[in-house]
CSV table of C-alpha atoms in Angstrom, one decimal:
chain,number,residue,atom,x,y,z
A,1371,UNK,CA,45.7,-34.9,-19.0
A,1372,UNK,CA,47.4,-34.7,-15.5
A,1373,UNK,CA,45.0,-34.1,-12.6
A,1374,UNK,CA,45.6,-31.5,-9.9
A,1375,UNK,CA,44.7,-31.5,-6.2
A,1376,UNK,CA,44.6,-28.3,-4.1
A,1377,UNK,CA,42.9,-27.1,-1.1
A,1378,UNK,CA,39.1,-26.3,-1.6
A,1379,UNK,CA,39.6,-23.1,0.6
A,1380,UNK,CA,42.0,-20.9,2.7
A,1381,UNK,CA,41.5,-18.0,4.7
A,1382,UNK,CA,44.1,-15.3,5.1
A,1383,UNK,CA,44.3,-11.6,6.5
A,1384,UNK,CA,45.4,-8.5,4.6
A,1385,UNK,CA,49.2,-7.8,4.3
A,1386,UNK,CA,49.9,-11.6,4.7
A,1387,UNK,CA,51.8,-13.7,2.1
A,1388,UNK,CA,49.4,-16.6,0.9
A,1389,UNK,CA,50.9,-20.0,-0.5
A,1390,UNK,CA,48.5,-22.2,-2.4
A,1391,UNK,CA,50.1,-25.7,-3.1
A,1392,UNK,CA,48.9,-27.8,-5.8
A,1393,UNK,CA,49.7,-31.5,-6.4
A,1394,UNK,CA,49.9,-32.9,-9.9
A,1395,UNK,CA,51.8,-36.3,-9.5
A,1396,UNK,CA,51.2,-37.4,-13.2
A,1397,UNK,CA,52.6,-34.4,-14.7
A,1398,UNK,CA,54.0,-35.1,-18.2
A,1399,UNK,CA,57.3,-33.9,-19.6
A,1400,UNK,CA,55.8,-31.4,-22.1
A,1401,UNK,CA,53.3,-30.0,-19.4
A,1402,UNK,CA,53.6,-26.4,-18.1
A,1403,UNK,CA,52.0,-25.4,-14.6
A,1404,UNK,CA,49.5,-22.3,-14.9
A,1405,UNK,CA,47.8,-20.5,-12.5
A,1406,UNK,CA,44.5,-18.6,-12.9
A,1407,UNK,CA,42.4,-16.3,-10.8
A,1408,UNK,CA,38.7,-16.0,-11.0
A,1409,UNK,CA,36.2,-13.7,-9.6
A,1410,UNK,CA,32.4,-14.1,-9.6
A,1411,UNK,CA,30.8,-13.5,-13.2
A,1412,UNK,CA,34.2,-13.2,-14.9
A,1413,UNK,CA,36.5,-15.3,-16.9
A,1414,UNK,CA,39.7,-16.5,-15.4
A,1415,UNK,CA,42.7,-14.2,-15.4
A,1416,UNK,CA,46.2,-15.5,-16.0
A,1417,UNK,CA,48.5,-15.1,-13.2
A,1418,UNK,CA,51.8,-17.1,-13.9
A,1419,UNK,CA,53.1,-20.1,-15.7
A,1420,UNK,CA,56.1,-22.1,-15.3
A,1421,UNK,CA,57.9,-25.4,-16.1
A,1422,UNK,CA,60.4,-25.7,-13.5
A,1423,UNK,CA,62.3,-23.8,-10.5
A,1424,UNK,CA,60.9,-20.5,-9.8
A,1425,UNK,CA,59.0,-18.1,-11.9
A,1426,UNK,CA,58.3,-14.5,-10.5
A,1427,UNK,CA,56.3,-11.7,-12.2
A,1428,UNK,CA,54.7,-8.6,-10.8
A,1429,UNK,CA,51.9,-10.2,-8.9
A,1430,UNK,CA,53.1,-13.6,-7.9
A,1431,UNK,CA,55.7,-16.3,-7.7
A,1432,UNK,CA,55.6,-19.8,-8.5
A,1433,UNK,CA,57.8,-22.5,-7.0
A,1434,UNK,CA,58.3,-25.7,-8.7
A,1435,UNK,CA,60.4,-28.5,-7.1
A,1436,UNK,CA,62.8,-30.7,-9.1
A,1437,UNK,CA,60.3,-33.5,-9.4
A,1438,UNK,CA,57.5,-31.3,-10.7
A,1439,UNK,CA,54.9,-33.3,-8.7
A,1440,UNK,CA,53.8,-30.1,-7.0
A,1441,UNK,CA,53.7,-26.4,-7.2
A,1442,UNK,CA,53.2,-23.4,-5.0
A,1443,UNK,CA,51.6,-20.1,-5.9
A,1444,UNK,CA,52.8,-17.4,-3.6
A,1445,UNK,CA,50.9,-14.1,-3.5
A,1446,UNK,CA,52.8,-11.4,-1.4
A,1447,UNK,CA,50.9,-9.1,0.7
A,1448,UNK,CA,47.4,-10.1,-0.1
A,1449,UNK,CA,44.6,-7.5,0.0
A,1450,UNK,CA,40.7,-7.8,0.0
A,1451,UNK,CA,40.7,-7.5,-3.8
A,1452,UNK,CA,42.6,-10.8,-3.9
A,1453,UNK,CA,39.5,-12.7,-2.6
A,1454,UNK,CA,38.9,-14.9,-5.5
A,1455,UNK,CA,39.1,-18.7,-6.7
A,1456,UNK,CA,42.5,-19.8,-7.8
A,1457,UNK,CA,43.1,-22.7,-10.2
A,1458,UNK,CA,46.2,-24.7,-10.9
A,1459,UNK,CA,46.2,-26.3,-14.2
A,1460,UNK,CA,48.7,-28.6,-15.9
A,1461,UNK,CA,49.0,-29.1,-19.6
A,1462,UNK,CA,50.8,-29.1,-22.8
A,1463,UNK,CA,51.1,-25.4,-24.6
A,1464,UNK,CA,50.8,-27.2,-28.1
A,1465,UNK,CA,48.3,-26.1,-30.6
A,1466,UNK,CA,44.9,-27.6,-30.9
A,1467,UNK,CA,43.6,-30.3,-28.7
A,1468,UNK,CA,47.1,-30.8,-27.3
A,1469,UNK,CA,46.9,-27.5,-25.4
A,1470,UNK,CA,43.5,-28.2,-23.6
A,1471,UNK,CA,43.0,-27.5,-20.2
A,1472,UNK,CA,40.9,-29.4,-17.5
A,1473,UNK,CA,39.9,-27.3,-14.6
A,1474,UNK,CA,39.6,-28.7,-11.1
A,1475,UNK,CA,37.6,-27.5,-8.2
A,1476,UNK,CA,40.2,-24.6,-7.6
A,1477,UNK,CA,40.9,-22.8,-4.1
A,1478,UNK,CA,38.8,-20.1,-2.8
A,1479,UNK,CA,40.8,-17.7,-1.1
A,1480,UNK,CA,39.1,-15.3,1.3
A,1481,UNK,CA,41.2,-12.4,2.6
A,1482,UNK,CA,39.9,-10.8,5.8
A,1483,UNK,CA,40.4,-7.2,6.9
B,1195,UNK,CA,48.5,-7.5,-24.4
B,1196,UNK,CA,46.6,-10.9,-24.9
B,1197,UNK,CA,43.0,-9.6,-24.6
B,1198,UNK,CA,40.1,-11.7,-25.5
B,1199,UNK,CA,36.8,-10.1,-25.9
B,1200,UNK,CA,33.5,-12.1,-25.6
B,1201,UNK,CA,30.1,-10.8,-26.8
B,1202,UNK,CA,27.5,-10.5,-25.6
B,1203,UNK,CA,28.3,-10.4,-21.9
B,1204,UNK,CA,24.6,-11.5,-21.3
B,1205,UNK,CA,21.6,-12.4,-23.1
B,1206,UNK,CA,18.1,-13.5,-22.3
B,1207,UNK,CA,15.8,-15.2,-24.8
B,1208,UNK,CA,13.1,-17.5,-25.1
B,1209,UNK,CA,13.0,-21.1,-25.3
B,1210,UNK,CA,13.7,-22.4,-28.7
B,1211,UNK,CA,15.9,-19.5,-29.8
B,1212,UNK,CA,19.4,-20.0,-31.2
B,1213,UNK,CA,22.0,-17.8,-29.6
B,1214,UNK,CA,25.2,-16.8,-31.0
B,1215,UNK,CA,28.2,-15.9,-28.8
B,1216,UNK,CA,31.5,-14.4,-30.4
B,1217,UNK,CA,34.9,-14.8,-29.0
B,1218,UNK,CA,37.8,-12.5,-30.4
B,1219,UNK,CA,41.4,-12.2,-29.8
B,1220,UNK,CA,42.1,-8.4,-30.2
B,1221,UNK,CA,45.8,-8.2,-30.1
B,1222,UNK,CA,47.1,-11.6,-31.2
B,1223,UNK,CA,46.3,-14.5,-33.5
B,1224,UNK,CA,44.7,-17.3,-31.9
B,1225,UNK,CA,45.4,-20.6,-33.8
B,1226,UNK,CA,43.3,-22.2,-31.0
B,1227,UNK,CA,40.2,-21.2,-29.2
B,1228,UNK,CA,38.4,-23.2,-26.3
B,1229,UNK,CA,34.7,-23.0,-25.1
B,1230,UNK,CA,33.7,-23.8,-21.6
B,1231,UNK,CA,30.7,-23.5,-19.7
B,1232,UNK,CA,30.4,-22.9,-15.9
B,1233,UNK,CA,27.5,-23.6,-13.6
B,1234,UNK,CA,26.9,-21.5,-10.2
B,1235,UNK,CA,29.5,-22.4,-7.7
B,1236,UNK,CA,31.2,-25.2,-10.0
B,1237,UNK,CA,34.4,-24.9,-11.8
B,1238,UNK,CA,34.8,-24.4,-15.7
B,1239,UNK,CA,34.0,-27.4,-17.8
B,1240,UNK,CA,35.8,-27.6,-21.3
B,1241,UNK,CA,33.1,-28.2,-24.1
B,1242,UNK,CA,35.2,-28.2,-27.2
B,1243,UNK,CA,38.5,-27.1,-28.7
B,1244,UNK,CA,38.5,-25.2,-32.1
B,1245,UNK,CA,41.0,-24.6,-34.6
B,1246,UNK,CA,41.2,-21.9,-37.2
B,1247,UNK,CA,39.9,-23.3,-40.5
B,1248,UNK,CA,38.9,-26.8,-39.3
B,1249,UNK,CA,36.1,-28.7,-37.3
B,1250,UNK,CA,36.0,-28.4,-33.6
B,1251,UNK,CA,36.8,-31.2,-31.3
B,1252,UNK,CA,34.0,-31.8,-28.7
B,1253,UNK,CA,34.4,-33.3,-25.2
B,1254,UNK,CA,32.7,-36.5,-24.3
B,1255,UNK,CA,28.9,-35.7,-23.6
B,1256,UNK,CA,28.7,-32.3,-25.6
B,1257,UNK,CA,26.4,-32.3,-28.3
B,1258,UNK,CA,27.9,-30.9,-31.5
B,1259,UNK,CA,24.7,-30.4,-33.2
B,1260,UNK,CA,23.5,-28.5,-30.2
B,1261,UNK,CA,26.7,-26.2,-29.7
B,1262,UNK,CA,27.8,-25.1,-33.2
B,1263,UNK,CA,31.4,-23.8,-33.1
B,1264,UNK,CA,33.0,-21.9,-36.0
B,1265,UNK,CA,36.5,-20.6,-36.1
B,1266,UNK,CA,36.7,-19.0,-39.5
B,1267,UNK,CA,39.8,-16.6,-38.8
B,1268,UNK,CA,42.6,-16.5,-36.5
B,1269,UNK,CA,40.8,-13.9,-34.4
B,1270,UNK,CA,37.2,-15.0,-34.2
B,1271,UNK,CA,35.4,-18.1,-33.1
B,1272,UNK,CA,31.7,-18.3,-32.5
B,1273,UNK,CA,29.5,-20.6,-30.4
B,1274,UNK,CA,25.9,-20.9,-31.4
B,1275,UNK,CA,23.6,-22.5,-28.9
B,1276,UNK,CA,20.8,-23.9,-31.2
B,1277,UNK,CA,17.2,-24.3,-30.1
B,1278,UNK,CA,18.0,-23.3,-26.5
B,1279,UNK,CA,16.1,-24.5,-23.6
B,1280,UNK,CA,16.2,-23.5,-20.0
B,1281,UNK,CA,18.8,-26.4,-19.0
B,1282,UNK,CA,21.2,-24.7,-21.4
B,1283,UNK,CA,21.3,-21.6,-19.1
B,1284,UNK,CA,24.8,-21.1,-17.9
B,1285,UNK,CA,27.9,-19.0,-18.1
B,1286,UNK,CA,29.8,-19.6,-21.2
B,1287,UNK,CA,33.5,-18.8,-21.3
B,1288,UNK,CA,36.0,-18.9,-24.3
B,1289,UNK,CA,39.6,-18.7,-24.4
B,1290,UNK,CA,42.3,-18.1,-27.0
B,1291,UNK,CA,45.9,-19.1,-27.3
B,1292,UNK,CA,48.9,-18.7,-29.6
B,1293,UNK,CA,51.1,-21.6,-30.1
B,1294,UNK,CA,53.1,-22.2,-26.8
B,1295,UNK,CA,51.6,-19.3,-25.0
B,1296,UNK,CA,49.1,-19.5,-22.1
B,1297,UNK,CA,45.2,-19.4,-22.7
B,1298,UNK,CA,43.7,-16.1,-22.1
B,1299,UNK,CA,40.1,-16.0,-21.3
B,1300,UNK,CA,37.3,-13.7,-22.3
B,1301,UNK,CA,34.9,-12.3,-19.5
B,1302,UNK,CA,32.1,-14.8,-20.3
B,1303,UNK,CA,28.6,-14.8,-21.5
B,1304,UNK,CA,25.7,-15.2,-19.1
B,1305,UNK,CA,22.9,-17.0,-21.0
B,1306,UNK,CA,19.5,-17.2,-19.6
B,1307,UNK,CA,16.7,-19.1,-21.3
B,1308,UNK,CA,13.2,-18.5,-20.4
């Protein structure tokens, strides 16, 4: 499974755009890139998933360069409630063991007023 | 859509007790479910992968006789912590996935063994 590297922590202010970059140099051809958000004492919440180029949904955008060795999660206009740990994961979407995900340490985002 | 329910949300029990945790996919059929544990201030650690109707695949270092996993249907997987001891106290989280779709996680079970 491809290992991911992301900053341990980031600070931002309300209303700003936040970009969290994740490195995954050993990403495999079948791997997708998925980002999750976790609040204390809760399970991770799916944010966005992509394979290449750009993906956008109602809460975030995911930018993936052509070589797919990194990805950037973009959160527009963050609020205090976006303070959480953000995990970047890389893995196959196949059934069974091929679909397992290995969590890294994640990025703790602190949004300040 | 893609809701995963986990029950109970927290449990406190005496050492030596066995504890069962349920994980249900409420609005989709999950061919694969995963079980994780998370210690305070740490990341999630994958314990095992379970497929409906077959034996679970455990990660290295996870005792399969200690953590019994059953995935009897496409919407339900259970994790039983047998003869639990204080060191088994942790936050247990399940996830479920349809083929070729992202994993969706339950809200976790806080297990405290006295």
